Amino acid sequence: MKIRTRSYMPFAMALVLASLLAGCAKDGGDSAPASDSAQAEASKPVTFTYFNAAVAGKDGNTNETVLGKLLEEQTGVNFKIEHLVGDLNTKLGVMVASGEYPDVVVPDSGIDKMLDAKAFIPLNDLIDRYAPNLKKLYAPYWDQMPSEDGNIYIIPFAASHGFVPDMYQPGAFYIQRGVLKEFGYPKVKTLDEYFDLIKRYKEKHPQINGGDTIGFETLTDDWRFFTLTNPAPNLNGLPNEGEVYVDKDTHLAYATGDKPFMKRWIRKLNEVNSQGLLDKESLVAKYDQYIAKLSTGRVLGFFDYGWQIIPAMQNLAQAGNDDRQFIGFPLVFDQGTKDQYLDPPTFATNRGIGITTSAKDPVRIIQYFDNMVKEENQKLLFWGEKGKTYEVGENGRFFRTEAQIKQAASPEFLQSYGFAYYSYYWPMGAGLYEDGNAYFPDRQPEVVEQSYTEGDKTILEAYGLKVFTDVYSPPETRKWYPVWSANKQQGSPEQVFEQKKTDLQRKAFPRLILASPDQFDAMWDEYVAAFNKLNVKSYENWANGVVQDRLDGKKR
């Protein structure tokens, strides 16, 4: 298979010639002579560029970190990393218009835009020739990775080998521990109970840390708008499938945008706003402003996902006031409804990392990826160095000392050591290593239990929990799950529907939330009329096709 306009030279076989690892002459350019000097050139240190559109972070070079230096010693490769600032679609649009890209890109929800622009090179041949470790790691998922044309353009994250319960809280309605402490650690099951506690606490404590107490915060910034809409099906006892929910008995998919549970959720926010509990600014705030506000300790509650609030949680932990930290609950509308916030085991193929057409040397990049997924390097990237960032017990179980756990909680250490760069967003495994240890320290029971502070233990004991994720009901197996992970081509009816639906909700939902309660029903009817002018049925037909294909074992 030819990879774009680049040719990759095979290994030279001669008595006096070295193996040529990275022949990357562009567009049929001159090939380097097969010699010792060519081999030296192939192993010479090189810096590639890496753009991460999925998460905010500190830009820098991997070789400024301990882990990055160790990998560079093994491969001669380092990466200059840039994170997204501003609007994702705008950033990717500029790249596509210019045709110039970083060497590797994590496009997050912009994957279809990049694929449609043919910004990524096919990886099939590169993986076959240069990445045996990568191929072994992803072997259980190999058939799910190709696009419709049969080529692999994206390497998804987290090829799981064995299911390990998530010790870190996924989607949840978070509430300050001090609120629960104030009222004797009541059980919180329903949305009404949750907001009742927040209202009573705010009335009793109108100020925290010298500023006004904020009852409830939300997040609507750019692609993170799903943070506002996703709670609706969850509150109704449904898992997060994206823009649809799937009937577990009939396997039929239905759009969520106009359903009664969506109306009930948005109406509740309208009520909360009328009571002065909602931070109106959060409807227009950027993500960094949202994190900054959560970090003040003045916010009593919010809905979000554990991975999205890590910076705020770290800031609050460092501040040292346990009452201002949070615990999340999988709330439902009505007592007796079984929550389904936890994801069943799944492999999402619409998020990952790709090598672009601008890449200077795809061979060395794929070799770097292959080297980093060796089991010893996966342990290095996630656990660090034995005796420095973790220990091994007599039974072979990995653990961390109290000092090591405290060290790993420091944002400065995470950055300087390299955990901040390598914790995700690269080719990687998940689940269990061959020796039975968890891939990630935060899923190793020995580490989780040791990492709990006295404040953590107090609230866990108050609610009869061993770990914080014990509050969730076990996930139900859904072979098709999640529908949102199905790839959609730019300009396809399903992609256009999602864009128009989001544009509509961006305008309508803040207006509905801020409206006078007596105007809500009429305004909701206007929104539903506009929603139903979209091609809802076509989208549901597409989603049904995804569900059926996955039930039949086909990749979508």
Coordinates of C-alpha atoms in Angstrom, one line a residue:
M1 CA 0.0 0.0 0.0
K2 CA 1.4 3.4 -1.0
I3 CA 1.3 5.9 1.9
R4 CA 0.4 9.3 0.4
T5 CA 3.4 10.7 -1.6
R6 CA 6.2 9.3 0.6
S7 CA 8.2 6.3 -0.1
Y8 CA 9.7 4.2 2.7
M9 CA 13.0 2.4 1.9
P10 CA 13.3 -1.3 2.9
F11 CA 16.1 -2.6 5.0
A12 CA 19.3 -2.8 2.9
M13 CA 20.9 -6.2 3.0
A14 CA 24.6 -6.1 2.3
L15 CA 27.7 -7.2 4.1
V16 CA 29.0 -3.7 4.7
L17 CA 25.7 -1.8 4.8
A18 CA 23.6 -1.1 7.9
S19 CA 19.9 -1.5 8.1
L20 CA 18.2 1.7 7.1
L21 CA 15.4 2.4 9.6
A22 CA 13.9 5.6 8.4
G23 CA 14.2 6.2 4.7
C24 CA 11.7 9.1 4.3
A25 CA 12.5 10.9 1.1
K26 CA 9.5 13.0 0.3
D27 CA 7.8 13.0 -3.0
G28 CA 10.3 10.8 -4.7
G29 CA 13.3 12.8 -3.5
D30 CA 16.9 11.5 -3.4
S31 CA 17.4 8.6 -1.2
A32 CA 20.2 8.7 1.4
P33 CA 23.1 6.3 0.6
A34 CA 23.0 3.0 2.4
S35 CA 25.9 3.4 4.7
D36 CA 27.0 3.7 8.4
S37 CA 26.4 7.4 8.1
A38 CA 22.9 6.7 7.0
Q39 CA 22.3 4.5 10.0
A40 CA 23.7 7.2 12.2
E41 CA 21.4 9.7 10.6
A42 CA 18.4 7.4 11.2
S43 CA 19.2 7.2 14.9
K44 CA 20.1 10.9 15.3
P45 CA 18.0 12.8 17.9
V46 CA 14.9 14.3 16.3
T47 CA 12.1 16.5 17.5
F48 CA 8.6 16.0 16.2
T49 CA 5.6 18.2 16.8
Y50 CA 2.5 17.0 18.6
F51 CA -0.8 18.9 18.9
N52 CA -3.3 17.8 21.5
A53 CA -6.8 19.2 20.9
A54 CA -8.4 17.1 23.7
V55 CA -7.3 18.7 26.9
A56 CA -5.7 21.9 28.2
G57 CA -2.2 21.7 29.5
K58 CA 1.3 23.2 29.6
D59 CA 3.1 23.3 26.3
G60 CA 6.6 22.0 26.2
N61 CA 9.0 19.3 25.1
T62 CA 8.8 15.8 26.3
N63 CA 12.6 15.8 26.9
E64 CA 12.1 18.4 29.6
T65 CA 10.7 15.6 31.7
V66 CA 12.2 12.5 33.3
L67 CA 10.0 10.1 31.3
G68 CA 10.6 11.9 28.1
K69 CA 14.3 11.8 28.5
L70 CA 14.2 8.1 29.2
L71 CA 12.2 7.4 26.1
E72 CA 14.5 9.7 24.1
E73 CA 17.5 7.7 25.3
Q74 CA 15.8 4.6 23.9
T75 CA 14.7 6.1 20.6
G76 CA 16.5 9.4 19.9
V77 CA 13.0 10.9 19.6
N78 CA 11.3 13.7 21.5
F79 CA 8.1 15.7 20.9
K80 CA 7.3 19.4 21.1
I81 CA 3.8 19.4 22.5
E82 CA 1.1 22.1 22.0
H83 CA -2.3 22.0 23.5
L84 CA -5.5 23.6 22.2
V85 CA -6.2 27.2 23.1
G86 CA -9.5 28.7 21.8
D87 CA -12.0 27.1 19.5
L88 CA -11.2 23.5 18.3
N89 CA -13.0 23.9 14.9
T90 CA -11.2 27.2 14.2
K91 CA -7.8 25.7 15.0
L92 CA -8.3 22.6 12.9
G93 CA -9.9 24.7 10.1
V94 CA -6.7 26.8 9.9
M95 CA -4.6 23.7 9.6
V96 CA -6.8 22.2 7.0
A97 CA -6.9 25.4 4.9
S98 CA -3.1 25.6 4.9
G99 CA -2.5 21.9 4.4
E100 CA 0.3 22.2 7.0
Y101 CA 0.0 20.1 10.2
P102 CA 2.1 19.1 13.2
D103 CA 3.7 15.7 12.8
V104 CA 1.1 14.0 15.0
V105 CA -2.4 15.3 16.1
V106 CA -4.9 14.2 18.7
P107 CA -8.0 15.8 17.0
D108 CA -10.5 14.8 19.7
S109 CA -14.0 15.5 18.3
G110 CA -12.5 17.1 15.2
I111 CA -11.4 13.6 13.9
D112 CA -13.9 13.7 11.0
K113 CA -12.7 17.1 9.9
M114 CA -9.2 15.8 9.7
L115 CA -10.1 12.6 8.0
D116 CA -12.2 14.4 5.4
A117 CA -9.3 16.6 4.7
K118 CA -7.1 13.5 4.2
A119 CA -4.8 15.0 6.8
F120 CA -3.7 11.6 8.2
I121 CA -1.6 9.0 6.4
P122 CA -2.6 5.3 6.4
L123 CA -0.8 3.4 9.1
N124 CA -1.4 -0.2 8.0
D125 CA 1.9 -0.9 6.3
L126 CA 3.9 1.1 8.9
I127 CA 2.4 -0.9 11.7
D128 CA 2.9 -4.2 9.9
R129 CA 6.6 -3.4 9.1
Y130 CA 7.8 -1.5 12.2
A131 CA 5.4 -1.9 15.1
P132 CA 5.0 -5.6 16.3
N133 CA 4.4 -4.5 19.9
L134 CA 1.7 -2.1 18.8
K135 CA 0.0 -4.7 16.7
K136 CA 0.1 -7.2 19.6
L137 CA -1.4 -4.7 22.1
Y138 CA -4.2 -3.8 19.7
A139 CA -4.8 -7.3 18.4
P140 CA -8.2 -7.9 20.1
Y141 CA -9.4 -4.7 18.5
W142 CA -7.7 -4.8 15.1
D143 CA -10.9 -5.4 13.1
Q144 CA -12.5 -2.3 14.7
M145 CA -9.8 0.1 13.7
P146 CA -9.9 0.5 9.9
S147 CA -12.0 3.2 8.3
E148 CA -14.5 2.4 5.5
D149 CA -11.7 2.3 2.9
G150 CA -9.8 -0.4 4.9
N151 CA -7.0 1.9 6.1
I152 CA -6.1 2.7 9.7
Y153 CA -5.6 6.4 10.2
I154 CA -6.1 6.7 13.9
I155 CA -4.7 4.7 16.8
P156 CA -7.3 4.8 19.5
F157 CA -6.4 5.2 23.2
A158 CA -6.6 2.4 25.8
A159 CA -6.6 -1.0 24.3
S160 CA -8.0 -2.8 27.3
H161 CA -6.7 -6.2 28.5
G162 CA -8.9 -7.2 31.3
F163 CA -11.6 -5.1 33.0
V164 CA -10.6 -3.2 36.1
P165 CA -13.3 -1.1 37.9
D166 CA -12.7 2.6 37.6
M167 CA -11.6 3.9 41.0
Y168 CA -11.9 7.5 39.7
Q169 CA -15.3 9.0 39.4
P170 CA -16.8 9.3 36.0
G171 CA -19.9 11.4 35.3
A172 CA -21.6 12.5 38.5
F173 CA -23.4 15.3 40.3
Y174 CA -20.6 16.6 42.5
I175 CA -21.3 18.3 45.9
Q176 CA -19.1 19.8 48.4
R177 CA -18.3 17.5 51.3
G178 CA -18.9 20.4 53.8
V179 CA -22.6 20.5 52.6
L180 CA -23.0 16.8 53.4
K181 CA -21.2 17.2 56.8
E182 CA -23.5 20.2 57.7
F183 CA -26.6 18.0 57.4
G184 CA -25.2 14.8 58.9
Y185 CA -24.2 13.0 55.7
P186 CA -27.7 12.4 54.3
K187 CA -28.2 9.9 51.5
V188 CA -28.5 11.7 48.2
K189 CA -30.3 9.8 45.5
T190 CA -32.5 12.2 43.5
L191 CA -31.9 15.6 41.8
D192 CA -34.5 17.3 44.1
E193 CA -32.7 16.0 47.2
Y194 CA -29.4 17.3 45.8
F195 CA -30.6 20.8 45.1
D196 CA -32.5 21.0 48.4
L197 CA -29.2 20.5 50.3
I198 CA -27.5 23.1 48.2
K199 CA -30.2 25.6 48.7
R200 CA -30.3 25.1 52.5
Y201 CA -26.5 25.3 52.8
K202 CA -26.3 28.5 50.6
E203 CA -28.9 30.2 52.7
K204 CA -27.0 29.3 55.9
H205 CA -23.6 30.2 54.4
P206 CA -24.0 33.0 51.9
Q207 CA -20.2 33.5 51.7
I208 CA -17.2 31.2 51.6
N209 CA -13.6 32.3 51.6
G210 CA -14.6 35.9 51.5
G211 CA -16.7 35.6 48.3
D212 CA -20.3 34.9 47.5
T213 CA -21.3 31.2 47.7
I214 CA -22.2 29.7 44.3
G215 CA -24.9 27.1 44.4
F216 CA -24.5 25.3 41.0
E217 CA -22.0 25.7 38.2
T218 CA -22.3 24.3 34.7
L219 CA -20.0 24.1 31.6
T220 CA -21.0 24.9 28.0
D221 CA -17.7 26.0 26.5
D222 CA -17.2 24.9 22.9
W223 CA -17.1 21.1 22.4
R224 CA -17.6 20.6 26.1
F225 CA -21.3 21.6 25.7
F226 CA -22.2 18.0 26.2
T227 CA -21.5 18.6 29.9
L228 CA -24.8 20.5 30.0
T229 CA -26.9 18.0 28.0
N230 CA -25.6 14.6 29.0
P231 CA -27.1 14.6 32.5
A232 CA -30.7 14.3 31.1
P233 CA -30.6 10.6 30.1
N234 CA -28.5 9.7 33.1
L235 CA -31.1 11.1 35.4
N236 CA -33.6 8.9 33.7
G237 CA -31.6 5.8 34.4
L238 CA -29.9 5.6 30.9
P239 CA -26.3 5.4 30.0
N240 CA -24.5 8.1 27.9
E241 CA -25.0 7.1 24.2
G242 CA -24.5 10.6 22.9
E243 CA -27.4 12.1 20.9
V244 CA -29.6 9.1 21.3
Y245 CA -30.7 6.5 23.8
V246 CA -31.2 2.9 22.9
D247 CA -34.1 0.8 24.2
K248 CA -32.4 -2.2 25.8
D249 CA -35.2 -4.6 24.8
T250 CA -36.0 -3.5 21.2
H251 CA -32.5 -2.2 20.4
L252 CA -34.1 0.9 18.8
A253 CA -32.4 4.3 19.0
Y254 CA -34.3 7.5 19.7
A255 CA -32.9 11.1 19.7
T256 CA -32.8 12.6 23.2
G257 CA -33.1 16.3 22.3
D258 CA -36.9 16.6 22.6
K259 CA -37.6 13.8 25.1
P260 CA -39.5 14.4 28.4
F261 CA -36.4 13.7 30.4
M262 CA -34.5 16.5 28.6
K263 CA -37.3 18.9 29.3
R264 CA -37.4 17.9 32.9
W265 CA -33.6 18.5 33.3
I266 CA -33.6 21.9 31.6
R267 CA -36.8 22.9 33.6
K268 CA -34.9 22.0 36.8
L269 CA -32.1 24.3 35.9
N270 CA -34.7 27.0 35.2
E271 CA -36.1 26.5 38.7
V272 CA -32.6 26.5 40.2
N273 CA -31.8 29.7 38.4
S274 CA -35.0 31.4 39.6
Q275 CA -34.0 30.4 43.2
G276 CA -30.6 32.2 42.7
L277 CA -28.6 29.0 42.9
L278 CA -27.2 28.9 39.4
D279 CA -24.1 30.8 38.4
K280 CA -25.3 32.6 35.2
E281 CA -21.8 33.3 34.2
S282 CA -21.1 29.6 33.8
L283 CA -23.4 29.6 30.7
V284 CA -20.9 31.7 28.8
A285 CA -17.6 31.0 30.7
K286 CA -14.6 29.4 29.1
Y287 CA -13.2 26.1 30.4
D288 CA -10.2 27.8 32.2
Q289 CA -12.6 30.2 34.0
Y290 CA -14.8 27.3 35.0
I291 CA -11.8 25.4 36.5
A292 CA -10.7 28.6 38.3
K293 CA -14.1 29.1 39.8
L294 CA -14.3 25.5 41.0
S295 CA -10.9 25.9 42.5
T296 CA -12.0 28.8 44.8
G297 CA -13.9 26.5 47.1
R298 CA -17.1 28.7 46.7
V299 CA -19.0 26.3 44.4
L300 CA -21.4 23.9 46.1
G301 CA -22.3 21.7 43.2
F302 CA -21.9 20.9 39.5
F303 CA -22.2 18.0 37.0
D304 CA -19.1 16.8 35.3
Y305 CA -16.7 14.0 34.5
G306 CA -13.7 13.2 36.6
W307 CA -11.2 13.6 33.8
Q308 CA -12.5 17.0 33.0
I309 CA -12.1 18.5 36.5
I310 CA -8.6 17.1 37.4
P311 CA -7.0 20.6 37.7
A312 CA -9.6 21.9 40.0
M313 CA -9.5 18.7 42.2
Q314 CA -5.8 19.0 42.5
N315 CA -6.0 22.7 43.4
L316 CA -8.6 22.0 46.1
A317 CA -6.6 19.1 47.5
Q318 CA -3.5 21.3 47.8
A319 CA -5.5 24.0 49.5
G320 CA -6.0 21.4 52.3
N321 CA -9.6 22.1 53.4
D322 CA -11.4 18.8 53.0
D323 CA -14.8 20.4 53.5
R324 CA -14.3 22.3 50.2
Q325 CA -13.5 19.1 48.2
F326 CA -16.2 17.1 46.4
I327 CA -17.8 13.8 46.2
G328 CA -20.0 12.8 43.2
F329 CA -23.3 10.9 43.2
P330 CA -25.1 9.2 40.3
L331 CA -28.4 11.0 40.8
V332 CA -31.7 10.1 39.2
F333 CA -35.0 11.9 38.9
D334 CA -37.1 9.4 40.9
Q335 CA -36.4 7.1 43.8
G336 CA -36.1 3.5 42.7
T337 CA -34.5 4.2 39.3
K338 CA -31.3 2.3 38.7
D339 CA -28.4 4.6 37.8
Q340 CA -26.3 3.8 34.7
Y341 CA -23.5 6.3 34.8
L342 CA -20.6 3.8 34.7
D343 CA -19.6 2.8 31.2
P344 CA -19.5 -0.9 30.4
P345 CA -16.2 -2.2 28.9
T346 CA -15.8 -0.6 25.5
F347 CA -13.3 0.4 22.8
A348 CA -13.9 3.9 21.3
T349 CA -12.5 4.1 17.8
N350 CA -13.4 7.7 17.1
R351 CA -10.8 9.2 19.5
G352 CA -7.1 8.7 19.1
I353 CA -3.8 9.9 17.6
G354 CA -2.8 10.1 14.0
I355 CA 0.3 10.8 11.9
T356 CA -0.2 13.7 9.5
T357 CA 0.8 14.2 5.9
S358 CA 3.2 16.8 7.1
A359 CA 5.1 14.3 9.2
K360 CA 8.9 14.5 8.6
D361 CA 9.6 10.8 9.4
P362 CA 6.5 8.6 9.9
V363 CA 8.7 5.5 10.4
R364 CA 10.5 6.9 13.4
I365 CA 7.2 8.1 14.8
I366 CA 5.6 4.7 14.5
Q367 CA 8.7 3.1 16.0
Y368 CA 8.5 5.5 18.9
F369 CA 4.9 4.5 19.4
D370 CA 5.9 0.8 19.2
N371 CA 8.6 1.2 21.8
M372 CA 6.3 3.1 24.2
V373 CA 3.7 0.3 24.2
K374 CA 6.2 -2.4 25.3
E375 CA 4.9 -3.6 28.7
E376 CA 8.0 -2.5 30.5
N377 CA 7.6 1.0 29.1
Q378 CA 3.9 1.1 29.8
K379 CA 4.8 0.5 33.4
L380 CA 7.4 3.2 33.2
L381 CA 4.9 5.7 31.7
F382 CA 2.1 5.1 34.2
W383 CA 3.9 3.9 37.3
G384 CA 7.3 5.5 36.9
E385 CA 10.5 4.1 38.3
K386 CA 10.6 1.3 40.9
G387 CA 12.0 2.7 44.1
K388 CA 11.3 6.3 43.1
T389 CA 7.6 6.6 42.3
Y390 CA 6.4 3.1 43.3
E391 CA 7.4 -0.1 45.1
V392 CA 6.9 -3.8 44.6
G393 CA 5.7 -6.0 47.4
E394 CA 6.8 -9.6 48.1
N395 CA 3.8 -10.9 46.2
G396 CA 4.7 -8.8 43.1
R397 CA 1.9 -6.2 43.7
F398 CA 2.7 -2.7 42.9
F399 CA 2.0 0.0 45.5
R400 CA 3.0 3.5 46.5
T401 CA 4.2 4.8 49.8
E402 CA 2.4 7.7 51.4
A403 CA 5.3 10.0 50.3
Q404 CA 5.1 8.7 46.7
I405 CA 1.3 9.2 46.7
K406 CA 1.7 12.8 47.9
Q407 CA 4.4 13.4 45.3
A408 CA 2.2 12.1 42.5
A409 CA -0.6 14.4 43.6
S410 CA 1.6 17.5 42.9
P411 CA 0.8 19.2 39.6
E412 CA 4.4 20.4 39.4
F413 CA 5.8 16.9 39.9
L414 CA 3.3 15.5 37.3
Q415 CA 4.6 18.0 34.8
S416 CA 8.4 17.7 35.5
Y417 CA 8.4 14.0 35.8
G418 CA 6.3 13.5 32.6
F419 CA 3.1 11.9 33.9
A420 CA 1.2 15.0 32.8
Y421 CA 2.3 14.4 29.2
Y422 CA 2.1 10.6 29.1
S423 CA -0.9 9.7 31.2
Y424 CA -3.2 9.5 28.1
Y425 CA -3.5 10.6 24.5
W426 CA -0.9 8.2 23.1
P427 CA -1.1 4.6 21.9
M428 CA -1.5 2.7 25.2
G429 CA -3.0 -0.2 26.9
A430 CA -5.4 -0.4 29.8
G431 CA -6.8 -3.0 32.2
L432 CA -4.2 -5.5 33.6
Y433 CA -0.6 -6.2 32.9
E434 CA 0.4 -9.9 32.4
D435 CA 1.5 -10.0 36.0
G436 CA -2.0 -8.9 37.2
N437 CA -1.2 -5.4 38.3
A438 CA -3.4 -2.6 37.1
Y439 CA -2.2 -0.5 34.2
F440 CA -2.9 2.7 36.1
P441 CA -2.0 3.4 39.7
D442 CA -5.4 4.9 40.4
R443 CA -7.0 1.6 39.6
Q444 CA -4.7 -0.4 41.9
P445 CA -6.6 -1.1 45.1
E446 CA -3.4 -0.9 47.2
V447 CA -2.7 2.6 45.9
V448 CA -6.3 3.9 46.0
E449 CA -6.8 2.9 49.6
Q450 CA -3.3 4.2 50.7
S451 CA -4.0 7.5 48.9
Y452 CA -7.1 8.4 50.9
T453 CA -6.8 11.3 53.3
E454 CA -8.4 11.3 56.7
G455 CA -11.1 13.4 55.1
D456 CA -11.6 10.8 52.4
K457 CA -11.9 8.1 54.9
T458 CA -14.4 10.0 57.0
I459 CA -16.8 10.5 54.1
L460 CA -16.3 7.0 52.8
E461 CA -17.1 5.6 56.2
A462 CA -20.1 7.9 56.5
Y463 CA -21.6 6.4 53.3
G464 CA -20.4 2.8 53.8
L465 CA -18.0 2.9 50.8
K466 CA -14.6 1.3 50.3
V467 CA -13.8 3.5 47.2
F468 CA -15.7 6.5 45.8
T469 CA -17.0 4.6 42.7
D470 CA -18.9 2.2 45.0
V471 CA -21.8 4.7 44.8
Y472 CA -22.5 3.6 41.3
S473 CA -24.6 0.6 40.1
P474 CA -22.7 -1.9 38.0
P475 CA -22.9 -1.2 34.3
E476 CA -25.2 -3.3 32.1
T477 CA -23.6 -5.0 29.1
R478 CA -24.5 -3.3 25.8
K479 CA -22.8 -4.8 22.8
W480 CA -23.4 -1.7 20.7
Y481 CA -22.3 0.8 23.3
P482 CA -21.7 3.7 22.9
V483 CA -23.4 5.0 19.7
W484 CA -21.4 8.3 20.0
S485 CA -18.2 6.5 19.2
A486 CA -19.3 5.7 15.6
N487 CA -17.4 7.7 13.0
K488 CA -19.3 10.3 11.0
Q489 CA -17.9 11.8 7.8
Q490 CA -17.9 15.6 7.6
G491 CA -20.9 16.7 5.6
S492 CA -22.8 13.4 6.2
P493 CA -26.5 13.7 7.2
E494 CA -25.7 12.5 10.7
Q495 CA -22.8 14.9 11.1
V496 CA -24.9 17.8 9.8
F497 CA -27.8 16.8 12.2
E498 CA -25.5 16.8 15.2
Q499 CA -24.0 20.2 14.3
K500 CA -27.4 21.8 13.7
K501 CA -28.8 20.2 16.9
T502 CA -25.9 21.6 18.9
D503 CA -26.2 25.0 17.3
L504 CA -29.9 25.0 18.2
Q505 CA -29.4 23.9 21.8
R506 CA -26.6 26.5 22.3
K507 CA -29.1 29.2 21.6
A508 CA -32.2 27.7 23.1
F509 CA -31.0 26.1 26.4
P510 CA -29.4 29.2 28.0
R511 CA -32.6 31.1 27.1
L512 CA -34.8 28.4 28.6
I513 CA -32.7 28.2 31.8
L514 CA -32.7 32.0 32.3
A515 CA -36.4 32.5 31.3
S516 CA -39.2 33.4 33.7
P517 CA -40.6 30.0 35.0
D518 CA -44.1 31.0 33.7
Q519 CA -42.7 31.3 30.2
F520 CA -40.8 28.0 30.2
D521 CA -43.4 25.7 28.6
A522 CA -44.2 28.0 25.7
M523 CA -40.5 28.5 25.0
W524 CA -39.9 24.7 25.2
D525 CA -42.6 24.1 22.6
E526 CA -40.8 26.6 20.3
Y527 CA -37.6 24.7 20.8
V528 CA -39.2 21.3 20.1
A529 CA -40.8 22.7 16.9
A530 CA -37.4 23.9 15.8
F531 CA -35.8 20.6 16.8
N532 CA -38.3 18.6 14.8
K533 CA -37.5 20.6 11.7
L534 CA -34.1 18.9 11.7
N535 CA -33.7 15.5 10.0
V536 CA -34.4 13.6 13.2
K537 CA -35.7 10.4 11.6
S538 CA -32.7 10.1 9.3
Y539 CA -30.4 10.5 12.3
E540 CA -32.3 7.8 14.2
N541 CA -32.1 5.5 11.2
W542 CA -28.4 6.0 11.1
A543 CA -28.1 5.3 14.8
N544 CA -30.2 2.1 14.4
G545 CA -27.8 1.0 11.7
V546 CA -24.9 1.5 14.1
V547 CA -26.6 -0.5 16.8
Q548 CA -27.5 -3.3 14.4
D549 CA -24.1 -3.6 12.8
R550 CA -22.5 -3.8 16.2
L551 CA -24.9 -6.4 17.4
D552 CA -24.0 -8.3 14.2
G553 CA -20.3 -7.9 15.0
K554 CA -19.5 -5.3 12.3
K555 CA -17.4 -2.3 12.9
R556 CA -19.2 1.1 12.8

